Amino acid sequence: MDRSSGSVRIEVRVELKPGVLDAEGENVEKSLGLLGIVGVRHVTTARIYDLEFVDATPAEARRRAEEAADRLLANPVIHRVTIRSRSG
Amino acid sequence: MDRSSGSVRIEVRVELKPGVLDAEGENVEKSLGLLGIVGVRHVTTARIYDLEFVDATPAEARRRAEEAADRLLANPVIHRVTIRSRSG
């Protein structure tokens, strides 16, 4: 287990499940039309949390990021979560 | 110019510039500590806007997404914007 190579960055992407109203996306869609930016059929939004871990292996960092998503960052009723490692 | 192949998806990522306070990131960082999820040195957040264009070439869609970022989605004083094409 290599804990000496600095930090591990994990990106947690939280977006609404299909079928759940994305109010911000709809507002953006409408506003783009008002601004004359045409051809936009659909807008969806997502929130990114970029977590930087120290003293953790990539596997440990990933597990903690999953726990963070479960317990704090996302609501499983309405959200879909994607977790990926980032270099750096 | 190929306009017949359906839609073009462009992802606009809006995040705070380094040095600008990321209040949501700081709150997450603090909350993770309170939950006992340890080893998190830093949390930053970003907003993703996934724009689906129709009747546009990839180059046109990208140009419109840049205009959307400039005029609506981001504030150049505090935000850094990254635009990339998505398959689909």
XYZ file of N, CA and C in Angstrom:
528
model
N 0.840 -1.192 0.000
C 0.000 0.000 0.000
C 0.875 1.242 0.000
N 0.741 2.033 -1.015
C 1.590 3.194 -1.186
C 0.879 4.441 -0.668
N 1.246 4.873 0.532
C 0.648 6.079 1.105
C 1.584 7.269 0.964
N 2.735 7.047 0.356
C 3.762 8.080 0.393
C 3.731 8.989 -0.822
N 2.902 8.687 -1.801
C 2.992 9.407 -3.073
C 2.093 10.632 -3.103
N 1.823 11.239 -1.940
C 1.043 12.466 -1.941
C -0.433 12.185 -1.874
N -1.189 13.011 -2.570
C -2.632 12.967 -2.404
C -3.311 12.176 -3.514
N -4.536 11.762 -3.206
C -5.375 11.054 -4.169
C -6.620 11.913 -4.390
N -6.926 12.189 -5.633
C -8.116 12.992 -5.908
C -9.215 12.131 -6.505
N -10.398 12.271 -5.910
C -11.564 11.518 -6.366
C -12.655 12.517 -6.722
N -13.229 12.324 -7.889
C -14.308 13.209 -8.321
C -15.654 12.509 -8.159
N -16.546 13.143 -7.407
C -17.901 12.626 -7.207
C -18.846 13.492 -8.026
N -19.523 12.872 -8.972
C -20.469 13.614 -9.820
C -21.883 13.257 -9.383
N -22.671 14.241 -9.004
C -24.035 14.022 -8.525
C -24.990 14.678 -9.515
N -25.845 13.873 -10.124
C -26.831 14.453 -11.053
C -28.195 13.868 -10.752
N -29.213 14.520 -11.252
C -30.566 14.026 -11.023
C -30.839 12.813 -11.902
N -31.595 11.864 -11.362
C -31.980 10.703 -12.162
C -32.907 11.141 -13.292
N -32.890 10.394 -14.396
C -33.825 10.707 -15.471
C -35.257 10.659 -14.923
N -36.062 11.622 -15.293
C -37.438 11.661 -14.800
C -37.629 12.616 -13.641
N -36.518 12.965 -12.960
C -36.616 13.944 -11.884
C -36.434 15.340 -12.497
N -37.302 16.266 -12.158
C -37.259 17.600 -12.755
C -35.955 18.308 -12.436
N -35.249 18.731 -13.467
C -34.019 19.501 -13.296
C -34.376 20.975 -13.520
N -34.795 21.629 -12.431
C -35.325 22.990 -12.548
C -34.252 23.951 -13.067
N -33.028 23.804 -12.577
C -31.975 24.716 -13.033
C -31.713 24.524 -14.528
N -31.699 23.257 -14.960
C -31.515 22.983 -16.381
C -32.611 23.615 -17.219
N -33.840 23.536 -16.752
C -34.953 24.126 -17.506
C -34.834 25.643 -17.559
N -34.409 26.233 -16.454
C -34.224 27.688 -16.439
C -33.130 28.120 -17.424
N -32.040 27.360 -17.449
C -30.959 27.683 -18.383
C -31.459 27.572 -19.823
N -32.186 26.494 -20.096
C -32.723 26.262 -21.447
C -33.568 27.463 -21.897
N -34.464 27.898 -21.011
C -35.345 29.010 -21.321
C -34.541 30.303 -21.521
N -33.572 30.534 -20.643
C -32.775 31.763 -20.723
C -31.941 31.803 -21.994
N -31.407 30.649 -22.409
C -30.618 30.632 -23.648
C -31.498 31.019 -24.826
N -32.741 30.529 -24.826
C -33.682 30.919 -25.884
C -33.907 32.424 -25.890
N -34.082 33.004 -24.708
C -34.309 34.448 -24.612
C -33.088 35.236 -25.091
N -31.911 34.662 -24.908
C -30.682 35.332 -25.349
C -30.421 35.132 -26.838
N -31.252 34.322 -27.480
C -31.064 34.093 -28.909
C -30.052 33.017 -29.247
N -29.680 32.227 -28.250
C -28.769 31.109 -28.511
C -29.651 29.898 -28.833
N -29.709 29.572 -30.106
C -30.739 28.652 -30.595
C -30.223 27.215 -30.726
N -31.179 26.309 -30.912
C -30.833 24.926 -31.206
C -30.546 24.095 -29.970
N -30.850 24.633 -28.794
C -30.614 23.883 -27.561
C -31.874 23.074 -27.254
N -31.783 21.760 -27.369
C -32.961 20.938 -27.145
C -33.169 20.617 -25.667
N -32.054 20.438 -24.963
C -32.201 19.996 -23.583
C -30.956 20.382 -22.788
N -31.174 20.771 -21.543
C -30.056 21.105 -20.656
C -30.215 20.318 -19.362
N -29.179 19.637 -18.958
C -29.180 19.010 -17.634
C -27.976 19.543 -16.856
N -28.083 19.476 -15.545
C -27.006 19.991 -14.707
C -26.490 18.885 -13.794
N -25.293 19.072 -13.311
C -24.724 18.134 -12.346
C -23.814 18.913 -11.415
N -23.602 18.353 -10.249
C -22.697 18.956 -9.279
C -21.473 18.055 -9.156
N -20.307 18.674 -9.185
C -19.060 17.922 -9.012
C -18.451 18.271 -7.660
N -18.053 17.242 -6.921
C -17.270 17.427 -5.696
C -15.919 16.774 -5.928
N -14.889 17.556 -5.860
C -13.539 17.048 -6.085
C -12.883 16.911 -4.709
N -12.718 15.670 -4.262
C -12.204 15.405 -2.911
C -10.734 15.033 -2.996
N -9.918 15.722 -2.212
C -8.496 15.401 -2.177
C -8.183 14.714 -0.853
N -7.721 13.471 -0.950
C -7.415 12.675 0.243
C -5.911 12.612 0.452
N -5.526 12.614 1.722
C -4.124 12.345 2.063
C -4.082 11.112 2.958
N -2.920 10.487 3.019
C -2.748 9.288 3.848
C -3.776 8.221 3.501
N -4.013 8.023 2.236
C -4.961 6.991 1.813
C -4.489 6.393 0.496
N -4.675 5.106 0.347
C -4.424 4.489 -0.955
C -5.560 4.888 -1.888
N -5.372 4.745 -3.186
C -6.480 5.045 -4.103
C -7.742 4.248 -3.767
N -7.592 2.986 -3.378
C -8.779 2.177 -3.048
C -9.477 2.701 -1.795
N -8.681 3.072 -0.780
C -9.278 3.633 0.440
C -9.982 4.952 0.145
N -9.316 5.787 -0.662
C -9.896 7.092 -0.987
C -11.230 6.890 -1.704
N -11.263 5.956 -2.613
C -12.495 5.696 -3.363
C -13.616 5.237 -2.427
N -13.250 4.359 -1.478
C -14.259 3.854 -0.527
C -14.807 5.005 0.325
N -13.909 5.882 0.752
C -14.374 7.015 1.578
C -15.225 7.977 0.752
N -14.870 8.153 -0.510
C -15.682 9.028 -1.380
C -17.080 8.437 -1.563
N -17.141 7.104 -1.688
C -18.463 6.456 -1.796
C -19.269 6.683 -0.524
N -18.601 6.579 0.613
C -19.291 6.819 1.878
C -19.761 8.275 1.969
N -18.908 9.196 1.517
C -19.277 10.619 1.526
C -20.509 10.858 0.663
N -20.562 10.211 -0.488
C -21.725 10.371 -1.371
C -22.967 9.803 -0.693
N -22.833 8.607 -0.112
C -23.989 7.956 0.534
C -24.533 8.775 1.691
N -23.615 9.340 2.484
C -24.040 9.941 3.738
C -24.239 11.447 3.677
N -23.655 12.097 2.677
C -23.730 13.560 2.671
C -24.092 14.186 1.329
N -23.471 13.710 0.259
C -23.513 14.484 -0.985
C -24.718 14.200 -1.869
N -25.314 13.026 -1.713
C -26.384 12.658 -2.647
C -27.553 12.023 -1.913
N -28.701 12.131 -2.539
C -29.924 11.500 -2.040
C -30.293 10.388 -3.022
N -30.216 9.144 -2.580
C -30.405 8.036 -3.527
C -31.789 7.988 -4.169
N -32.735 8.685 -3.585
C -34.080 8.699 -4.182
C -34.076 9.472 -5.505
N -33.314 10.560 -5.546
C -33.372 11.417 -6.736
C -32.060 11.531 -7.494
N -30.961 11.123 -6.872
C -29.660 11.364 -7.506
C -29.005 10.107 -8.060
N -28.259 10.318 -9.115
C -27.357 9.304 -9.637
C -25.932 9.786 -9.370
N -25.096 8.895 -8.886
C -23.734 9.270 -8.489
C -22.717 8.524 -9.346
N -21.711 9.255 -9.817
C -20.607 8.634 -10.550
C -19.314 9.022 -9.852
N -18.494 8.041 -9.550
C -17.246 8.304 -8.841
C -16.086 7.884 -9.716
N -15.103 8.797 -9.862
C -13.925 8.397 -10.629
C -12.670 9.015 -10.043
N -11.575 8.327 -10.264
C -10.298 8.815 -9.777
C -9.770 9.867 -10.734
N -9.110 10.855 -10.175
C -8.466 11.865 -11.009
C -6.988 11.816 -10.758
N -6.216 11.997 -11.795
C -4.777 12.089 -11.595
C -4.481 13.435 -10.957
N -3.381 13.523 -10.270
C -3.024 14.774 -9.599
C -3.114 14.577 -8.122
N -20.830 19.849 -43.952
C -21.357 19.989 -42.602
C -22.454 18.954 -42.374
N -22.257 18.132 -41.392
C -23.182 17.043 -41.134
C -24.162 17.442 -40.038
N -25.367 17.811 -40.431
C -26.390 18.180 -39.460
C -27.393 17.057 -39.256
N -27.188 15.949 -39.933
C -28.233 14.927 -39.966
C -28.037 13.836 -38.924
N -26.919 13.887 -38.207
C -26.602 12.750 -37.355
C -27.152 12.914 -35.945
N -28.251 13.632 -35.781
C -28.861 13.750 -34.469
C -28.271 14.877 -33.673
N -28.119 14.672 -32.384
C -27.769 15.783 -31.513
C -26.286 15.790 -31.174
N -25.844 16.947 -30.725
C -24.466 17.132 -30.279
C -24.520 17.557 -28.823
N -23.773 16.862 -27.989
C -23.783 17.234 -26.576
C -22.467 17.886 -26.195
N -22.593 19.018 -25.526
C -21.420 19.769 -25.073
C -21.530 19.951 -23.565
N -20.440 19.650 -22.891
C -20.432 19.810 -21.436
C -19.662 21.073 -21.063
N -20.325 21.952 -20.317
C -19.691 23.176 -19.825
C -19.454 22.998 -18.327
N -18.197 23.049 -17.941
C -17.851 22.906 -16.520
C -17.457 24.271 -15.977
N -18.142 24.704 -14.939
C -17.901 26.025 -14.346
C -17.399 25.810 -12.929
N -16.189 26.272 -12.659
C -15.673 26.138 -11.296
C -15.050 27.460 -10.867
N -14.863 27.605 -9.588
C -14.271 28.841 -9.086
C -12.773 28.862 -9.379
N -12.253 30.043 -9.686
C -10.814 30.174 -9.886
C -10.076 29.909 -8.589
N -8.840 29.435 -8.691
C -8.046 29.275 -7.471
C -7.954 30.618 -6.750
N -8.119 30.586 -5.444
C -8.054 31.825 -4.670
C -9.420 32.400 -4.347
N -10.454 31.976 -5.092
C -11.815 32.413 -4.783
C -12.400 31.412 -3.778
N -13.002 31.922 -2.719
C -13.515 31.050 -1.665
C -14.614 30.128 -2.195
N -14.422 28.822 -2.016
C -15.434 27.839 -2.391
C -16.183 27.441 -1.115
N -17.226 28.217 -0.804
C -17.911 28.042 0.476
C -18.545 26.653 0.575
N -19.134 26.185 -0.516
C -19.770 24.863 -0.467
C -18.712 23.774 -0.234
N -17.580 23.926 -0.906
C -16.501 22.961 -0.699
C -16.042 22.937 0.751
N -15.917 24.127 1.339
C -15.481 24.184 2.745
C -16.506 23.555 3.674
N -17.784 23.792 3.381
C -18.827 23.177 4.206
C -18.800 21.657 4.105
N -18.595 21.158 2.905
C -18.515 19.705 2.725
C -17.338 19.140 3.505
N -16.199 19.826 3.384
C -14.982 19.390 4.080
C -15.233 19.268 5.589
N -15.865 20.292 6.147
C -16.148 20.311 7.577
C -17.130 19.202 7.954
N -18.152 19.042 7.135
C -19.174 18.035 7.434
C -18.611 16.625 7.360
N -17.711 16.383 6.421
C -17.118 15.047 6.326
C -16.322 14.745 7.579
N -15.615 15.751 8.097
C -14.893 15.558 9.347
C -15.834 15.204 10.489
N -16.968 15.912 10.557
C -17.947 15.641 11.623
C -18.535 14.243 11.491
N -18.624 13.747 10.250
C -19.159 12.394 10.025
C -18.098 11.312 10.261
N -16.875 11.728 10.530
C -15.825 10.747 10.774
C -15.191 10.197 9.504
N -15.415 10.862 8.386
C -14.765 10.456 7.137
C -13.465 11.249 7.054
N -12.361 10.563 7.345
C -11.099 11.256 7.614
C -10.200 11.308 6.386
N -9.169 12.128 6.505
C -8.140 12.177 5.468
C -8.486 13.066 4.291
N -9.553 13.864 4.428
C -9.921 14.764 3.332
C -9.190 16.082 3.536
N -8.253 16.393 2.649
C -7.474 17.609 2.830
C -8.168 18.817 2.232
N -8.861 18.592 1.114
C -9.433 19.741 0.419
C -10.609 19.285 -0.437
N -11.642 20.118 -0.498
C -12.804 19.829 -1.344
C -13.078 21.047 -2.214
N -13.194 20.828 -3.505
C -13.652 21.902 -4.382
C -14.893 21.421 -5.122
N -15.691 22.370 -5.569
C -16.927 22.002 -6.252
C -16.942 22.625 -7.653
N -17.747 22.062 -8.490
C -17.934 22.621 -9.833
C -19.360 22.342 -10.267
N -19.824 23.161 -11.194
C -21.157 22.976 -11.752
C -21.003 22.532 -13.205
N -21.739 21.498 -13.575
C -21.726 21.017 -14.959
C -23.051 21.377 -15.621
N -22.979 21.929 -16.822
C -24.157 22.129 -17.667
C -23.970 21.282 -18.913
N -24.864 20.341 -19.113
C -24.777 19.454 -20.257
C -25.805 19.948 -21.282
N -25.307 20.540 -22.367
C -26.182 21.162 -23.363
C -26.320 20.227 -24.559
N -27.563 19.931 -24.929
C -27.798 19.099 -26.104
C -28.305 19.991 -27.235
N -27.548 20.027 -28.330
C -27.893 20.866 -29.481
C -28.450 20.008 -30.608
N -29.422 20.548 -31.322
C -29.891 19.916 -32.555
C -29.654 20.879 -33.710
N -29.623 20.323 -34.909
C -29.406 21.149 -36.106
C -28.148 21.981 -35.990
N -27.104 21.388 -35.498
C -25.841 22.109 -35.376
C -24.697 21.132 -35.602
N -23.667 21.592 -36.260
C -22.457 20.778 -36.360
C -21.751 20.818 -35.006
N -20.841 19.898 -34.759
C -20.089 19.965 -33.497
C -19.393 21.305 -33.294
N -18.847 21.868 -34.372
C -18.153 23.162 -34.227
C -19.139 24.277 -33.870
N -20.307 24.262 -34.514
C -21.320 25.278 -34.203
C -21.807 25.130 -32.764
N -22.037 23.874 -32.364
C -22.523 23.620 -31.004
C -21.515 24.127 -29.986
N -20.256 23.876 -30.262
C -19.216 24.323 -29.341
C -19.182 25.848 -29.241
N -19.336 26.506 -30.387
C -19.306 27.959 -30.392
C -20.491 28.515 -29.583
N -21.662 27.877 -29.769
C -22.835 28.354 -29.015
C -22.671 28.084 -27.514
N -22.053 26.965 -27.185
C -21.827 26.661 -25.765
C -20.878 27.693 -25.149
N -19.860 28.101 -25.926
C -18.948 29.143 -25.428
C -19.699 30.448 -25.194
N -20.609 30.762 -26.129
C -21.403 31.984 -25.979
C -22.307 31.864 -24.742
N -22.890 30.676 -24.543
C -23.749 30.460 -23.371
C -22.963 30.661 -22.081
N -21.739 30.158 -22.061
C -20.904 30.327 -20.867
C -20.598 31.807 -20.642
N -20.211 32.485 -21.724
C -19.842 33.908 -21.606
C -21.019 34.759 -21.136
N -22.207 34.472 -21.670
C -23.328 35.394 -21.449
C -24.237 34.985 -20.302
N -24.193 33.712 -19.898
C -25.165 33.265 -18.888
C -24.575 32.422 -17.757
N -23.726 31.458 -18.108
C -23.407 30.410 -17.132
C -22.261 30.769 -16.194
N -21.384 31.644 -16.620
C -20.194 31.894 -15.810
C -19.896 33.377 -15.706
N -19.212 33.720 -14.657
C -18.746 35.086 -14.419
C -17.222 35.076 -14.529
N -16.688 35.733 -15.563
C -15.245 35.614 -15.804
C -14.376 36.146 -14.678
N -14.949 36.949 -13.801
C -14.158 37.469 -12.685
C -13.798 36.346 -11.707
N -14.737 35.435 -11.491
C -14.511 34.423 -10.454
C -14.483 32.991 -10.992
N -14.951 32.769 -12.207
C -15.089 31.388 -12.692
C -14.058 31.019 -13.752
N -13.720 29.761 -13.737
C -12.935 29.146 -14.809
C -13.866 28.190 -15.545
N -13.856 28.239 -16.866
C -14.791 27.450 -17.668
C -14.025 26.448 -18.522
N -14.494 25.216 -18.547
C -13.929 24.196 -19.424
C -15.053 23.637 -20.279
N -14.837 23.595 -21.582
C -15.874 23.113 -22.493
C -15.361 21.888 -23.232
N -16.168 20.821 -23.222
C -15.736 19.650 -23.991
C -16.931 18.968 -24.636
N -16.656 18.325 -25.743
C -17.703 17.592 -26.449
C -17.928 16.258 -25.758
N -19.193 15.838 -25.758
C -19.509 14.515 -25.213
C -20.085 13.673 -26.325
N -19.725 12.430 -26.354
C -20.374 11.550 -27.317
C -21.802 11.319 -26.860
N -22.665 10.995 -27.785
C -24.064 10.772 -27.428
C -24.920 11.836 -28.053
